[in-house]
DNA sequence: AGAAAAACTTTACGCGCGTCAAGATTTGGA
DNA sequence: TCCAAATCTTGACGCGCGTAAAGTTTTTCT
């Protein structure tokens, strides 16, 4: 291969002995041509590495095969991991995924949406920043481009939402902790970036009420996406003040918990469920690093696979349906308690 | 804005009262037209949100404004962070960065290179997988597309390399550790994924020799990019066997060290430089999580900023030079020792 | 074997923009 | 004020491919 220099489909068609429109048909769907024709084209492809010009292709299609994937913060391995899974599924389905991260900034999220408009994607999978999102711009975008939201919901925006069931997360952690020791207080940011945090707080109240226990929430200061640092600094203060109402802390998410554990370690507080332990700490997300914390973190896991799968499936349905779904569905997957050493 | 529906540059030109070729000129470089003309065009842009069709643009350019960014493993926050910095610099310079991750797999890296060829990028910033890379394919790619390697070097491939100076990393850590306690043994994977690991081992030998100390290397088993797990499992074995030759361990990189610390914690070994500590552990990279380990990790930091900056600058020079540089340069930035609690 | 169906070839146009050439207009400087 | 330089307009072609229409060949099925 690589002998000839083919400049366009015309030349390639001549080389293969098949007419250009048929070759074009082949590249759109290899199964749409007769097997014997397909063989001749593929034989020709062995002799040169011709590939159709994607810009010319996309210019003449109303819709491209591009799929935009937008996450709020790619430096969080949680998003990197789910983006990876989504990416692979799009490729397997013959689409061209393009990954974007807003890096926690509204301005960047807006720029990404603008870029995506230019790309004329067949569809977009969007995990919005949440509180920091420019709601109107996201809404306007979703009205133009077939979009499925994932991870973080914005009511009424996008053709569908797929995510994890925050109530399932929190009810499991709260029930487990209450059953095996002191009921937990809830440790979170005062102004969380992500709307899931609000749902988790609500679920905490609800579950504590159901169990007949008194809820206690600790709100810490901090802005942005440096959750570990915010969690550590907040924990330092709480431990300094000795203001923890219980010996059991349920963090809103694993990244805060990672910071909490760091603060505990600094103060020489032993965390875990053993006898010599001063505290139990648990959390939610099953962050990729949570199995390597000290102690390893008891948490509640997202069903990554299902969320990625269903997000992509829903987007494909949306694309096949011409960009609209009969109604906006919200799919929530239950979580799974992961017992480790910290609680 | 958003009143009119503009379908192409022809219509937009009519609306703005400027001829289409001049409008085209404006979009290629707003400063290439007379200020009064620019104002009229930009006034028209207020009334409608016209943007040129990028596919039509790129079809008629030999080179696009795209820049490919390829990293080996995006779920590693180190790469996410450096990709972010590179991305922002490209955008600031008017380019379109497109981010790809090989997710540790050769097949994916090859696919990415194929995709990039189709994108006709102005240039590519490539951090190759390293040992797992398909050397010939990477070489063939770099011969076609102006490419700057970063982070991980492959001798002779690409127009330039920009990365960190592994000798600087290791000499600083070894000297510090030897000066303040027992000299370190070197903890690494037997078959490291990344060529930097080999350079670090060599630097360890060299530095130990210079200091007149006997080098001791611990090689652990494991394949792939789950370094934390590999490090933890390797450490478990070493601690179980009591086969550590010294009380000071220098890990090849932070992710191995994170696993090492987890294993120490499991066994109740106190890590740090204090009196009650059984072990000192240090490492290299200043991974974003290394400040939140227990104890926080003494490490040697990449000069992220300089590496990102110089990579991008070098690529821009390459692009301006028409895709070739006078000679292949290798730029190595020194590292910076970061003292924390673990050593 | 014959006819209908399927797949192909030929021819041609259009997509939206880059870019060139020739001529008209505006600008800046003496 | 006048001229050269800079900038603009007009008109036209080409990029590589999608896609439609009309006619031809091949396949499939009875």
XYZ file of C-alpha atoms (C1' of nucleotides) in Angstrom:
746
model
C 0.000 0.000 0.000
C 0.910 3.634 -0.222
C 2.184 3.479 -3.781
C -0.221 5.876 -5.444
C -1.049 9.373 -4.421
C -4.793 9.695 -4.644
C -6.097 13.231 -4.440
C -9.832 12.763 -4.435
C -12.648 10.314 -4.787
C -12.696 10.728 -8.567
C -9.164 9.387 -8.847
C -9.800 6.646 -6.358
C -12.926 5.581 -8.214
C -10.948 5.364 -11.446
C -8.309 3.243 -9.733
C -10.858 0.907 -8.248
C -12.801 0.572 -11.479
C -16.032 1.651 -9.808
C -17.952 4.825 -10.507
C -17.632 7.713 -8.107
C -21.259 7.795 -6.915
C -21.016 4.116 -6.008
C -17.752 4.685 -4.195
C -19.405 7.526 -2.334
C -22.232 5.172 -1.419
C -19.695 2.655 -0.169
C -18.040 5.145 2.170
C -21.385 6.122 3.624
C -22.262 2.518 4.263
C -20.091 -0.344 3.025
C -23.077 -2.670 3.174
C -25.120 -0.601 0.779
C -23.203 -1.913 -2.228
C -23.035 -5.369 -3.767
C -20.476 -7.661 -2.074
C -18.486 -8.003 -5.274
C -18.367 -4.229 -5.581
C -17.343 -3.867 -1.998
C -14.500 -6.318 -2.533
C -13.196 -4.417 -5.512
C -13.233 -1.155 -3.594
C -11.552 -2.682 -0.611
C -8.968 -4.292 -2.828
C -8.185 -0.849 -4.221
C -7.939 0.509 -0.683
C -5.072 -1.907 -0.119
C -3.066 -0.240 -2.844
C -3.444 3.281 -1.605
C -4.477 4.829 1.692
C -7.204 7.045 0.323
C -9.691 8.479 2.814
C -12.480 10.851 1.832
C -11.980 14.464 2.812
C -14.029 14.903 5.964
C -14.542 18.603 5.369
C -16.068 18.066 1.945
C -18.217 15.297 3.396
C -19.488 17.356 6.268
C -20.168 20.367 4.118
C -22.675 18.422 2.118
C -24.372 16.711 4.993
C -26.996 18.563 6.927
C -25.788 16.646 9.953
C -22.322 15.301 10.568
C -21.276 12.145 12.361
C -19.722 14.218 15.111
C -20.845 13.846 18.687
C -19.871 16.476 21.223
C -19.031 15.350 24.743
C -18.845 18.151 27.279
C -17.772 17.712 30.886
C -17.426 20.397 33.545
C -14.004 19.450 34.865
C -11.795 16.959 33.124
C -9.027 17.074 35.703
C -11.436 15.163 37.913
C -10.747 11.525 37.046
C -14.408 10.760 37.568
C -15.267 12.769 34.480
C -12.249 11.527 32.596
C -13.408 8.001 33.181
C -17.014 8.501 32.179
C -15.927 10.498 29.144
C -13.702 7.613 28.150
C -16.551 5.161 28.278
C -18.861 7.410 26.318
C -16.160 8.070 23.761
C -15.586 4.388 23.114
C -19.254 3.690 22.642
C -19.622 6.507 20.144
C -16.674 5.257 18.130
C -18.103 1.731 18.130
C -21.309 3.124 16.650
C -19.439 4.838 13.834
C -19.559 8.347 15.242
C -16.797 10.795 15.802
C -16.709 11.927 19.443
C -15.072 15.217 20.329
C -14.286 15.875 23.961
C -14.489 19.259 25.659
C -13.966 20.386 29.230
C -15.242 23.632 30.694
C -12.509 23.459 33.339
C -14.999 24.773 35.852
C -15.499 28.087 34.064
C -18.737 29.478 32.712
C -16.992 31.402 29.979
C -15.341 28.270 28.688
C -18.590 26.350 28.772
C -20.196 29.058 26.677
C -17.308 29.025 24.221
C -17.606 25.279 23.914
C -21.277 25.543 23.074
C -20.442 28.086 20.385
C -17.777 25.841 18.941
C -20.179 22.942 18.968
C -22.709 24.860 16.940
C -20.102 25.303 14.235
C -19.368 21.607 14.257
C -22.976 20.788 13.380
C -22.852 17.656 15.513
C -25.432 14.914 15.146
C -25.850 15.188 18.892
C -24.273 16.324 22.124
C -23.789 14.704 25.505
C -23.544 17.493 28.028
C -22.645 17.356 31.694
C -23.177 21.009 32.572
C -21.241 22.974 35.144
C -24.398 23.251 37.168
C -24.716 26.319 39.313
C -22.058 28.081 37.299
C -23.748 27.372 33.987
C -25.233 30.178 31.965
C -28.723 28.727 32.047
C -30.101 30.733 29.142
C -27.214 29.919 26.869
C -27.408 26.239 27.672
C -31.126 26.330 27.038
C -30.695 28.117 23.714
C -28.055 25.618 22.705
C -30.226 22.635 23.550
C -33.035 24.117 21.513
C -30.757 24.147 18.464
C -28.710 20.994 18.886
C -30.027 17.559 19.935
C -28.646 17.251 23.428
C -28.784 14.719 26.220
C -27.734 15.922 29.639
C -25.862 13.562 31.908
C -24.515 13.521 35.461
C -25.912 16.904 36.345
C -29.508 17.778 35.566
C -31.005 21.146 34.708
C -34.772 20.944 34.903
C -36.477 21.094 31.534
C -33.310 21.575 29.518
C -32.124 19.065 26.950
C -34.119 16.267 25.411
C -33.341 13.846 28.235
C -31.298 13.386 31.362
C -29.310 10.357 32.465
C -27.564 10.201 35.790
C -27.317 8.570 39.144
C -30.019 8.544 41.759
C -28.792 10.770 44.531
C -31.410 9.468 46.902
C -30.111 5.958 46.337
C -26.600 7.142 47.184
C -27.470 8.868 50.382
C -30.109 6.526 51.704
C -27.691 3.638 51.469
C -24.836 5.433 53.151
C -26.994 6.910 55.884
C -28.730 3.636 56.616
C -25.490 1.734 56.713
C -23.786 4.232 58.978
C -26.773 4.540 61.312
C -27.132 0.813 61.576
C -23.494 0.212 62.431
C -22.718 3.151 64.682
C -23.566 6.740 65.404
C -25.746 8.391 62.774
C -23.753 10.610 60.422
C -23.588 14.328 60.134
C -23.478 15.638 56.577
C -20.375 17.483 55.410
C -20.707 19.684 52.354
C -19.839 22.968 50.693
C -22.021 25.918 51.517
C -22.351 26.800 47.855
C -21.841 23.593 45.953
C -20.916 23.807 42.285
C -23.048 20.872 41.336
C -26.823 20.481 41.689
C -26.359 16.867 42.758
C -25.073 18.245 46.040
C -28.457 19.810 46.750
C -30.237 16.565 46.002
C -27.880 14.722 48.294
C -28.532 17.126 51.136
C -32.257 16.746 50.636
C -31.868 12.977 50.584
C -29.886 13.151 53.806
C -32.674 15.067 55.533
C -35.282 12.719 54.170
C -33.472 9.566 55.199
C -32.629 10.840 58.659
C -36.258 11.781 59.127
C -37.426 8.352 58.028
C -35.045 6.797 60.512
C -36.267 9.117 63.224
C -32.875 10.730 63.616
C -31.882 14.330 63.911
C -30.052 15.641 60.841
C -26.938 17.733 61.315
C -25.297 19.505 58.410
C -21.841 21.035 58.372
C -21.416 23.632 55.664
C -17.933 24.695 54.755
C -16.705 27.665 52.804
C -14.965 27.573 49.463
C -15.540 28.264 45.804
C -14.515 26.455 42.665
C -13.590 22.901 41.827
C -10.668 22.277 44.196
C -12.828 20.076 46.338
C -10.004 18.217 48.063
C -8.478 21.442 49.265
C -11.827 22.845 50.311
C -12.633 19.635 52.151
C -9.293 19.570 53.915
C -9.465 23.182 54.997
C -13.049 22.803 56.143
C -12.159 19.681 58.072
C -9.183 21.370 59.698
C -11.494 24.044 61.034
C -14.125 21.613 62.256
C -11.554 19.414 63.957
C -9.850 22.412 65.462
C -13.146 23.681 66.869
C -14.130 20.206 67.986
C -17.471 21.133 66.542
C -18.247 17.767 65.025
C -21.614 16.739 66.455
C -20.985 13.012 65.928
C -18.097 10.653 65.392
C -19.438 9.783 61.956
C -19.094 12.066 58.953
C -20.812 11.600 55.637
C -19.238 13.768 52.971
C -21.274 14.917 50.039
C -18.696 13.549 47.616
C -15.442 11.632 47.594
C -13.257 14.547 46.718
C -14.340 16.409 49.829
C -13.770 13.194 51.749
C -10.240 12.879 50.421
C -9.572 16.301 51.884
C -11.303 15.362 55.113
C -9.140 12.273 55.510
C -6.030 14.347 54.904
C -7.013 16.697 57.719
C -7.722 13.785 60.036
C -4.337 12.295 59.301
C -2.616 15.582 60.010
C -4.200 15.672 63.435
C -3.397 12.058 64.129
C -7.029 11.044 64.221
C -7.519 7.431 63.345
C -10.388 6.950 60.913
C -12.262 3.678 60.514
C -14.726 1.388 62.168
C -12.311 -0.368 64.502
C -12.020 0.103 68.237
C -9.078 2.466 68.181
C -10.724 4.771 65.711
C -11.866 8.264 66.559
C -13.999 8.829 63.512
C -15.828 7.178 60.676
C -15.847 8.922 57.315
C -17.894 7.884 54.328
C -18.838 9.498 51.089
C -20.370 9.195 47.636
C -19.128 8.666 44.064
C -16.519 5.908 44.247
C -13.972 8.226 42.801
C -11.119 6.368 41.072
C -8.779 7.381 43.895
C -11.031 6.468 46.772
C -9.635 2.973 47.019
C -6.181 4.395 47.615
C -6.924 6.855 50.380
C -5.736 6.241 53.923
C -7.799 4.532 55.085
C -9.504 3.377 51.912
C -12.792 5.149 51.581
C -16.184 3.627 52.252
C -18.369 5.166 49.612
C -21.318 4.641 47.321
C -20.540 3.922 43.706
C -22.000 5.336 40.542
C -23.068 2.763 38.035
C -20.615 4.205 35.506
C -21.387 1.587 32.915
C -25.112 2.087 32.978
C -24.912 5.858 32.966
C -22.504 5.888 30.040
C -24.466 3.250 28.202
C -27.857 4.790 28.646
C -26.617 8.289 27.869
C -25.255 7.139 24.567
C -28.271 4.978 23.776
C -30.605 7.838 24.518
C -28.612 10.135 22.293
C -28.746 7.609 19.468
C -32.508 7.346 19.815
C -32.657 11.103 19.758
C -30.547 11.276 16.618
C -32.607 8.607 14.895
C -35.733 10.423 15.919
C -34.566 13.456 14.018
C -33.464 15.451 17.024
C -36.583 15.305 19.150
C -37.889 12.769 21.632
C -41.577 12.256 22.369
C -41.006 13.500 25.902
C -38.174 14.515 28.154
C -37.167 11.486 30.199
C -35.028 11.472 33.315
C -33.251 8.208 33.934
C -31.652 7.667 37.321
C -29.541 4.643 38.088
C -29.276 3.321 41.618
C -25.943 3.367 43.381
C -24.042 0.596 45.113
C -22.557 0.737 48.595
C -18.832 -0.012 48.633
C -17.520 -0.960 52.054
C -13.909 -0.153 52.640
C -11.913 0.741 55.700
C -12.975 4.287 56.548
C -16.469 3.536 57.876
C -29.306 40.023 17.510
C -30.643 36.811 16.104
C -33.334 38.420 13.987
C -32.194 37.341 10.536
C -31.411 33.868 9.375
C -28.208 34.092 7.421
C -27.389 31.002 5.397
C -23.995 31.837 3.965
C -21.363 34.460 3.536
C -23.050 35.800 0.415
C -26.156 36.730 2.381
C -24.163 38.101 5.251
C -22.084 40.222 2.890
C -25.252 41.644 1.381
C -26.591 42.478 4.818
C -23.387 44.166 5.892
C -23.068 46.120 2.668
C -19.569 44.764 2.044
C -18.552 42.484 -0.786
C -18.119 38.802 -0.083
C -14.371 38.590 -0.839
C -13.767 41.411 1.629
C -15.919 39.723 4.239
C -13.942 36.553 3.647
C -10.771 38.520 4.168
C -12.169 39.902 7.407
C -12.875 36.476 8.827
C -9.389 35.302 7.997
C -7.891 38.304 9.729
C -10.013 41.159 11.046
C -7.030 43.484 10.844
C -6.533 42.955 7.155
C -9.416 45.266 6.275
C -9.807 49.003 6.707
C -11.064 49.993 10.195
C -14.222 51.533 8.756
C -14.923 48.309 6.868
C -14.284 46.279 9.953
C -16.739 48.354 11.910
C -19.460 47.888 9.330
C -18.947 44.136 9.333
C -18.941 43.957 13.095
C -22.032 46.098 13.253
C -23.757 43.598 10.975
C -22.566 40.775 13.218
C -24.569 42.337 16.011
C -27.762 41.891 14.072
C -27.309 38.247 13.255
C -25.129 35.491 14.631
C -23.550 34.468 11.365
C -20.419 32.329 11.550
C -18.625 30.981 8.489
C -19.071 27.286 7.842
C -15.918 25.692 9.164
C -16.144 22.755 6.814
C -16.236 24.939 3.746
C -13.366 26.965 5.150
C -11.191 23.977 5.883
C -11.889 22.349 2.562
C -10.281 25.240 0.789
C -7.323 25.610 3.072
C -4.361 23.373 2.625
C -3.883 23.594 6.359
C -6.549 24.165 8.942
C -6.342 26.029 12.230
C -6.752 22.792 14.124
C -4.156 21.623 16.594
C -4.224 18.053 17.803
C -3.321 17.349 21.421
C -2.689 13.709 22.198
C -2.027 12.328 25.668
C -1.489 8.715 26.677
C -3.871 8.569 29.614
C -6.319 11.323 30.349
C -7.689 9.732 33.512
C -4.365 10.696 35.038
C -4.941 14.235 36.321
C -1.362 15.078 35.498
C -2.162 14.802 31.804
C -5.546 16.422 32.213
C -3.851 19.403 33.756
C -1.118 19.818 31.187
C -3.638 19.306 28.386
C -5.735 22.068 29.887
C -2.846 24.491 29.871
C -1.890 23.644 26.309
C -5.488 23.923 25.194
C -5.874 27.424 26.609
C -2.712 28.636 24.963
C -3.798 27.323 21.590
C -7.175 29.010 21.855
C -5.512 32.277 22.827
C -3.439 32.073 19.648
C -6.525 31.596 17.491
C -6.223 27.868 16.962
C -8.704 25.080 17.503
C -7.288 22.509 19.894
C -8.748 19.026 19.758
C -7.954 16.709 22.637
C -7.408 12.974 22.332
C -6.451 10.298 24.817
C -5.041 6.898 23.920
C -6.297 5.561 27.255
C -3.139 3.514 27.538
C -3.835 1.464 24.422
C -1.684 1.215 21.320
C -4.651 0.556 19.079
C -6.337 3.737 20.229
C -3.168 5.758 19.751
C -2.956 4.484 16.182
C -6.591 5.308 15.548
C -6.052 8.798 16.887
C -3.155 9.349 14.505
C -5.360 8.228 11.624
C -8.129 10.566 12.679
C -5.642 13.394 12.968
C -4.465 12.893 9.421
C -8.032 13.443 8.246
C -8.268 16.615 10.265
C -5.325 18.137 8.379
C -4.165 19.926 11.515
C -1.710 22.790 11.360
C 0.260 20.902 13.974
C 0.129 18.258 16.658
C 1.347 18.097 20.238
C 1.906 14.475 21.036
C 2.706 12.823 24.350
C 3.168 9.266 23.136
C 2.331 6.132 25.084
C 6.000 5.302 25.161
C 6.881 1.659 25.291
C 3.413 0.728 24.079
C 3.578 3.044 21.086
C 3.734 1.654 17.599
C 7.044 3.274 16.807
C 6.790 2.985 13.042
C 3.307 4.420 12.904
C 4.250 7.326 15.110
C 7.285 7.945 12.967
C 5.256 7.824 9.752
C 2.736 10.201 11.259
C 5.371 12.702 12.315
C 6.829 12.618 8.829
C 3.475 13.713 7.434
C 2.182 16.098 10.091
C 4.182 18.801 11.892
C 4.497 17.325 15.356
C 6.116 18.311 18.626
C 6.529 15.579 21.206
C 6.110 16.426 24.849
C 6.444 14.714 28.210
C 7.723 11.478 26.755
C 10.492 11.442 24.188
C 11.074 9.030 21.334
C 14.554 9.524 19.937
C 14.599 11.116 16.517
C 10.841 11.275 16.106
C 8.933 14.514 15.773
C 10.382 17.905 14.981
C 11.165 18.677 18.615
C 10.754 17.431 22.144
C 9.798 19.377 25.235
C 9.690 17.807 28.654
C 11.114 17.694 32.117
C 14.658 16.823 33.005
C 14.513 13.453 34.685
C 18.026 13.811 36.008
C 17.010 17.012 37.718
C 14.095 15.208 39.358
C 16.068 12.301 40.684
C 19.249 14.056 41.646
C 17.309 16.455 43.832
C 15.273 13.783 45.540
C 18.221 11.457 46.063
C 20.458 14.194 47.381
C 17.818 15.478 49.724
C 16.994 12.051 51.086
C 20.626 11.023 51.472
C 21.478 14.239 53.208
C 18.666 13.983 55.737
C 18.630 10.267 56.489
C 19.281 6.870 55.039
C 19.904 6.855 51.299
C 16.878 5.767 49.319
C 16.185 2.591 47.474
C 14.395 3.067 44.153
C 10.913 1.637 43.746
C 9.651 1.116 40.221
C 7.788 -1.122 37.799
C 9.781 -3.871 36.174
C 8.413 -2.949 32.776
C 7.472 0.710 32.960
C 5.036 2.086 30.412
C 6.866 5.340 30.081
C 10.440 5.964 28.900
C 10.879 8.607 31.577
C 11.002 5.751 34.054
C 14.146 4.412 32.439
C 15.783 7.802 32.555
C 14.865 8.131 36.217
C 16.405 4.778 37.054
C 19.569 5.750 35.229
C 19.628 9.059 37.069
C 19.224 7.220 40.362
C 22.248 5.044 39.632
C 24.250 8.012 38.507
C 23.431 10.131 41.523
C 24.010 7.337 44.002
C 27.360 6.673 42.373
C 28.318 10.319 42.580
C 27.439 10.307 46.256
C 29.439 7.144 46.788
C 26.386 5.176 47.828
C 25.237 1.761 46.819
C 22.122 1.810 44.633
C 19.308 -0.589 45.394
C 16.402 -0.994 43.045
C 13.107 -2.702 43.809
C 11.289 -3.803 40.705
C 7.649 -4.711 41.010
C 5.377 -6.585 38.655
C 2.382 -5.188 36.846
C 1.262 -4.046 33.439
C -0.804 -1.117 32.253
C -1.607 2.297 33.643
C -3.136 1.446 37.026
C -0.038 2.646 38.762
C -1.618 3.186 42.173
C -2.821 -0.377 42.307
C 0.474 -1.722 41.031
C 2.339 0.357 43.577
C 0.113 -0.760 46.427
C 0.338 -4.429 45.529
C 4.077 -4.221 45.055
C 4.468 -2.440 48.365
C 2.312 -5.007 50.143
C 4.646 -7.733 48.985
C 7.808 -5.858 49.897
C 6.478 -4.972 53.334
C 5.261 -8.501 53.885
C 8.677 -9.903 52.980
C 10.442 -7.254 55.029
C 12.718 -7.043 52.020
C 13.142 -3.286 52.053
C 16.892 -2.633 52.159
C 16.516 0.819 53.721
C 13.955 2.837 55.616
C 13.755 5.320 52.753
C 11.904 4.649 49.543
C 12.055 6.767 46.427
C 9.254 5.896 44.044
C 9.694 6.433 40.350
C 6.494 8.479 40.210
C 3.775 9.824 42.475
C 1.111 7.400 41.395
C 3.235 4.459 42.511
C 3.913 6.359 45.718
C 0.203 6.853 46.351
C -0.146 3.087 46.208
C 2.911 2.636 48.400
C 1.491 4.940 51.059
C -1.797 3.038 50.974
C 0.044 -0.215 51.656
C 2.001 1.381 54.504
C -1.185 2.647 56.069
C -2.785 -0.763 55.851
C 0.086 -2.249 57.801
C 0.084 0.534 60.341
C 3.493 1.790 59.301
C 3.953 5.427 60.039
C 5.519 7.301 57.156
C 7.392 10.564 57.520
C 10.556 12.094 58.783
C 9.624 12.304 62.430
C 10.893 10.149 65.249
C 7.987 7.781 65.403
C 8.139 7.056 61.720
C 9.138 3.713 60.292
C 9.666 4.842 56.747
C 10.275 7.792 54.505
C 8.643 7.813 51.085
C 9.288 10.325 48.343
C 8.584 10.486 44.694
C 8.478 12.491 41.467
C 5.900 14.444 39.461
C 3.952 16.516 41.986
C 0.776 14.849 40.908
C -2.310 16.970 41.645
C -3.306 14.528 44.404
C 0.051 14.259 46.073
C -0.695 17.083 48.468
C -3.702 15.175 49.786
C -2.111 11.819 50.473
C -1.593 10.618 54.039
C 0.968 11.819 54.821
C 1.238 14.469 52.142
C 3.858 13.429 49.660
C 7.337 14.839 49.401
C 8.000 14.937 45.705
C 9.700 16.773 42.878
C 7.510 18.969 40.729
C 7.312 19.329 37.004
C 7.472 22.853 35.757
C 4.022 22.475 34.184
C 3.890 26.046 33.031
C 7.193 25.996 31.240
C 6.586 22.648 29.590
C 3.162 23.683 28.350
C 4.420 27.073 27.267
C 7.473 25.878 25.436
C 5.630 23.012 23.764
C 3.109 25.384 22.325
C 5.705 27.976 21.390
C 7.789 25.384 19.640
C 4.778 24.134 17.739
C 3.951 27.667 16.626
C 7.504 28.148 15.378
C 7.178 24.876 13.563
C 3.922 25.918 11.952
C 5.312 29.276 10.926
C 8.355 27.537 9.545
C 6.143 25.616 7.177
C 6.237 22.349 9.089
C 9.975 21.891 9.469
C 12.498 23.139 11.969
C 16.170 23.646 11.189
C 17.057 20.891 13.617
C 15.384 18.635 16.140
C 15.703 20.277 19.547
C 15.153 18.641 22.909
C 14.205 21.037 25.657
C 14.304 19.800 29.234
C 13.081 21.890 32.137
C 14.510 21.413 35.594
C 12.291 20.213 38.381
C 11.643 21.640 41.828
C 11.795 19.758 45.117
C 8.565 19.991 47.095
C 8.972 19.115 50.755
C 5.890 17.753 52.418
C 5.330 15.340 55.258
C 6.258 11.943 53.838
C 10.024 12.372 53.709
C -35.338 -18.458 -20.391
C -37.531 -14.329 -19.450
C -38.998 -10.485 -16.663
C -38.752 -7.763 -12.666
C -35.731 -5.993 -9.261
C -31.466 -4.473 -7.790
C -27.283 -2.345 -8.543
C -24.524 0.114 -11.323
C -22.720 4.130 -14.752
C -23.014 8.572 -16.726
C -23.969 13.211 -16.369
C -24.773 17.130 -13.907
C -25.667 20.391 -10.226
C -25.014 22.342 -5.692
C -22.803 23.118 -1.082
C -20.080 27.493 1.157
C -16.019 29.457 0.894
C -10.924 30.658 -0.795
C -8.886 33.122 -4.121
C -7.658 35.346 -8.349
C -7.944 39.140 -11.908
C -9.611 43.393 -13.539
C -11.505 47.524 -12.662
C -13.530 51.107 -9.432
C -13.124 53.692 -5.247
C -11.080 55.565 -1.204
C -7.137 57.115 1.377
C -2.925 59.479 2.676
C 0.890 62.407 1.629
C 3.301 66.217 -0.693
C -5.193 69.606 -5.212
C -3.533 65.751 -7.325
C -1.437 61.241 -7.637
C 0.091 56.810 -6.100
C -1.001 53.353 -2.897
C -4.206 50.924 -0.490
C -8.508 48.983 -0.421
C -12.565 47.804 -2.253
C -16.207 45.539 -5.827
C -17.448 42.547 -9.487
C -17.220 38.348 -11.655
C -15.614 33.911 -11.951
C -13.459 29.455 -11.013
C -12.243 25.586 -8.130
C -12.189 22.566 -3.925
C -14.082 17.399 -2.931
C -18.003 15.348 -2.197
C -23.411 14.433 -1.766
C -26.983 13.455 -4.501
C -30.412 13.369 -8.099
C -32.068 11.687 -12.793
C -31.878 8.780 -16.621
C -30.120 5.003 -18.803
C -27.462 0.420 -18.656
C -25.971 -3.832 -16.704
C -26.277 -7.526 -13.453
C -28.768 -10.364 -10.309
C -32.680 -12.896 -8.701
C -36.669 -15.482 -9.015
C -40.272 -18.007 -11.243
